[in-house]
Short mmCIF file of C-alpha atoms in Angstrom, two decimals:
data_model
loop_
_atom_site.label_atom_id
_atom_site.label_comp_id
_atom_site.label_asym_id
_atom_site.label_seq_id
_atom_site.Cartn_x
_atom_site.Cartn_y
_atom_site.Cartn_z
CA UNK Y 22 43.29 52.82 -33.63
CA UNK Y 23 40.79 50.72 -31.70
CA UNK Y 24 40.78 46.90 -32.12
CA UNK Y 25 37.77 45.03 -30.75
CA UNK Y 26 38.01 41.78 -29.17
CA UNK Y 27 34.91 39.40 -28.12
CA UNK Y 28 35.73 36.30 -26.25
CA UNK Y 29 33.38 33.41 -27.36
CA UNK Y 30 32.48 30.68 -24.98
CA UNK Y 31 32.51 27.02 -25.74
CA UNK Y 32 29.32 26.11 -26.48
CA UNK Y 33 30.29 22.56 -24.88
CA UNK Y 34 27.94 21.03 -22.16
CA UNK Y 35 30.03 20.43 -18.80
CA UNK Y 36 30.13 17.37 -16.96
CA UNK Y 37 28.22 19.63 -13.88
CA UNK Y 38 25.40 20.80 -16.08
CA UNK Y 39 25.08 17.31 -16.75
CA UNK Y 40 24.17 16.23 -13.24
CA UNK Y 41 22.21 18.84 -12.59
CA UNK Y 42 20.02 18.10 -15.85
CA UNK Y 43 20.11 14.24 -14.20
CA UNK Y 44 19.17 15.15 -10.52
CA UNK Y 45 16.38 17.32 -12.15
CA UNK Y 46 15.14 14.44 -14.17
CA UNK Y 47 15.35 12.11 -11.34
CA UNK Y 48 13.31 14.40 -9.28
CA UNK Y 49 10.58 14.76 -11.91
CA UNK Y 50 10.31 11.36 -12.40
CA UNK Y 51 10.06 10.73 -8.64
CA UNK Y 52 7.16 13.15 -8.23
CA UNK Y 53 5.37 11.63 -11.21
CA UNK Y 54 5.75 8.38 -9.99
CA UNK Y 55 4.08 9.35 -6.59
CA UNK Y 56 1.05 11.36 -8.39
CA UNK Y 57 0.72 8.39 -10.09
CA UNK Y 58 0.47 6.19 -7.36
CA UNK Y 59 -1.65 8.57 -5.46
CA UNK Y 60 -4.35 8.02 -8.21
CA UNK Y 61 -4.51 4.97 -8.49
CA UNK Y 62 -5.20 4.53 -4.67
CA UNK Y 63 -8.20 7.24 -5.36
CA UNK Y 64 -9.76 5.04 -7.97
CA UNK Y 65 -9.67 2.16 -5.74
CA UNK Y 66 -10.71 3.88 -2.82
CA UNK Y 67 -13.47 4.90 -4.64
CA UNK Y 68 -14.39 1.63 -6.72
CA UNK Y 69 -14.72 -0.12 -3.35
CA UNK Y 70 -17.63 -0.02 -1.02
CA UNK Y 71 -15.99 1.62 1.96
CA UNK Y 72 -19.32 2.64 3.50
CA UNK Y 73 -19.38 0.55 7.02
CA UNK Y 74 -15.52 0.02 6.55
CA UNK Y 75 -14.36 0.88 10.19
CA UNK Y 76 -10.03 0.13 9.86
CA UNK Y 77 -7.28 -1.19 8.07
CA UNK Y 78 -5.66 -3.72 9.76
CA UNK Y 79 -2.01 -3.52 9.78
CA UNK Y 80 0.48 -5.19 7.38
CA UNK Y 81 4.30 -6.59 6.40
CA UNK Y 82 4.65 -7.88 3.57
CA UNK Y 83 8.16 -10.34 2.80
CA UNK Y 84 9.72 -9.87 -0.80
CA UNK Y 85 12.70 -12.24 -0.39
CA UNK Y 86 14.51 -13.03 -3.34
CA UNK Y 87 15.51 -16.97 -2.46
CA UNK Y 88 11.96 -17.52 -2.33
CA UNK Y 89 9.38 -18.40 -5.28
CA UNK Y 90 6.87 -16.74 -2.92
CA UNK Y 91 5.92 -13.58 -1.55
CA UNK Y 92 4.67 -13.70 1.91
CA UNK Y 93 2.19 -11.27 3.64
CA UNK Y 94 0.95 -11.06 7.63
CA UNK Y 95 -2.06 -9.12 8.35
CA UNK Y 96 -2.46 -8.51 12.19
CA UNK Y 97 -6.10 -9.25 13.58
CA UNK Y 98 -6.21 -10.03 16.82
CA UNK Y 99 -9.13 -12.06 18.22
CA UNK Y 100 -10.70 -12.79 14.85
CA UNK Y 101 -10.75 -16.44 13.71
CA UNK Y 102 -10.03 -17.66 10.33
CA UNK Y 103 -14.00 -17.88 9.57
CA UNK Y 104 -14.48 -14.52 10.26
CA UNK Y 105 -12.35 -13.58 7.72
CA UNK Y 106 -12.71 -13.37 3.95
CA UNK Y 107 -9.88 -13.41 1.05
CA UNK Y 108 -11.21 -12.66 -2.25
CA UNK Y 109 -9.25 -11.91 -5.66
CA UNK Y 110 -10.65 -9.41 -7.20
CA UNK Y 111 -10.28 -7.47 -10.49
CA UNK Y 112 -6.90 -5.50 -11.67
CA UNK Y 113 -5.33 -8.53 -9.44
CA UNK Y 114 -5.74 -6.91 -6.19
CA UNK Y 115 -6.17 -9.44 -2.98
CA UNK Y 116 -8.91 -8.44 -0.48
CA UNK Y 117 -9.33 -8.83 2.65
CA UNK Y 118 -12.03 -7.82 5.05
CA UNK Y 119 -14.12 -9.16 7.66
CA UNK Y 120 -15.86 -7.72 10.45
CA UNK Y 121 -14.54 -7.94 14.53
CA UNK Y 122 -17.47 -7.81 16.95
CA UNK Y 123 -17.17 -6.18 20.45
CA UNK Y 124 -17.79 -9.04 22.64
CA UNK Y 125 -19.25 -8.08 26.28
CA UNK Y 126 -18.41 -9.97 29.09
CA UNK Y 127 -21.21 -12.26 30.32
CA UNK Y 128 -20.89 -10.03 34.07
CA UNK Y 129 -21.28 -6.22 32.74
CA UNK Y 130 -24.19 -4.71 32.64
CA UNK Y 131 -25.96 -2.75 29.59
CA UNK Y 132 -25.42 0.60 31.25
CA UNK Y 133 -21.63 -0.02 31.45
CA UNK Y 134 -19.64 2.35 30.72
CA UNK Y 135 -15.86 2.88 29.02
CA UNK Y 136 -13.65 5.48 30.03
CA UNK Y 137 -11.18 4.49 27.57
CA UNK Y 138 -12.04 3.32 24.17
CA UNK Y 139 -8.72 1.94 21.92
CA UNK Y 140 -9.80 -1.25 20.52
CA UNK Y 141 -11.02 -0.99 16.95
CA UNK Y 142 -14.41 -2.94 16.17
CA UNK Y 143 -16.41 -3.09 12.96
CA UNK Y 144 -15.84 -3.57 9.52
CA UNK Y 145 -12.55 -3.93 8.00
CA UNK Y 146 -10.78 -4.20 4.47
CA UNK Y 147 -7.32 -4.51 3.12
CA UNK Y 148 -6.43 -5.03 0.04
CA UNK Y 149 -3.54 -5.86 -1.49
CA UNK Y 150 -1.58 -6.34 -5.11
CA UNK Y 151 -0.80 -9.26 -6.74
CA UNK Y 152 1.17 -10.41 -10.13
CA UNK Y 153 -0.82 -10.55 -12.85
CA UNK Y 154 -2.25 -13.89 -14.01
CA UNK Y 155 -2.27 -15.26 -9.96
CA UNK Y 156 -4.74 -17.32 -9.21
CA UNK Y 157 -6.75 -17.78 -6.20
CA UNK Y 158 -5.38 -21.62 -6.21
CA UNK Y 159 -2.01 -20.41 -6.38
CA UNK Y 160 -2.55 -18.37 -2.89
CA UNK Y 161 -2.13 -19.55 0.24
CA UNK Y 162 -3.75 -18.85 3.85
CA UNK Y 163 -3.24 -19.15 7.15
CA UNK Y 164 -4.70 -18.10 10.85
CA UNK Y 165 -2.96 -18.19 13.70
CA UNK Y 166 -3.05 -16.62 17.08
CA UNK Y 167 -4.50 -13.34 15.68
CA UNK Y 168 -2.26 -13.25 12.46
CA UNK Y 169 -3.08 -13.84 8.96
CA UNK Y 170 -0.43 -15.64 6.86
CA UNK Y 171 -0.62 -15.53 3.04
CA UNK Y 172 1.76 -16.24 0.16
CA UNK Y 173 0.94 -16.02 -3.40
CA UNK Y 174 4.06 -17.06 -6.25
CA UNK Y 175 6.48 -13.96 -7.58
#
């Protein structure tokens, strides 16, 4: 006589499929996060004029939590504070732009020329985002030596 077993697993989920079911949905979310944000810059890139826009000027912005403010420096050497605009704009983004002008020494001639070219000039634009509800009352500004100082509240 032949008996016939069959083993039946426990239909139980282990603490390791767990993780991996966590990991997985941490990585989904990650890459949905980052398509997100890669659209939105689109749009924006795309809303905004960026026809004579020449560079970005580089920036650091300060989150710290002591302070009621956040803080951001924009690097722009040789421009002055009136060559520079800050505008609030829609969907509470900050902008900033501006324009730096090549300016020729009063000894070169017209046919000079320049073997080496590193120095950015032209039209800029940075913009940046901002709490909703700021105000542009609310945000301060500041130039000096070549760097841009602004703080708007949390």
């Amino acid at each position: 006589m032949t008996v016939a077993t069959t083993t039946y697993r426990k239909l139980s989920h282990s603490r390791n499929s767990e993780e991996q079911f966590q990991a997985l949905d941490r990585a989904l979310a990650r890459r949905y996060v980052i398509r997100l944000l890669q659209e939105q810059r689109l749009r924006r890139r795309r809303e905004q004029p960026q026809d004579d826009v020449i560079f970005k000027p580089r920036v650091e912005i300060c989150d710290d939590p002591s302070s009621s403010r956040i803080t951001a420096t924009l690097e722009l050497p040789g421009m002055k504070a009136d060559d520079v605009r800050v505008i609030l704009e829609r969907d509470n983004l900050l902008a900033i732009s501006g324009e730096r002008v090549q300016k020729a020494p009063s000894n070169q001639s017209g046919s000079a020329s320049y073997p080496v070219r590193e120095i950015k000039y032209g039209k800029f634009i940075r913009t940046l985002d901002v709490p909703s509800g700021t105000m542009m009352s609310t945000i301060s500004a500041a130039m000096s030596d070549g760097m841009l100082l602004l703080s708007w509240p949390r």
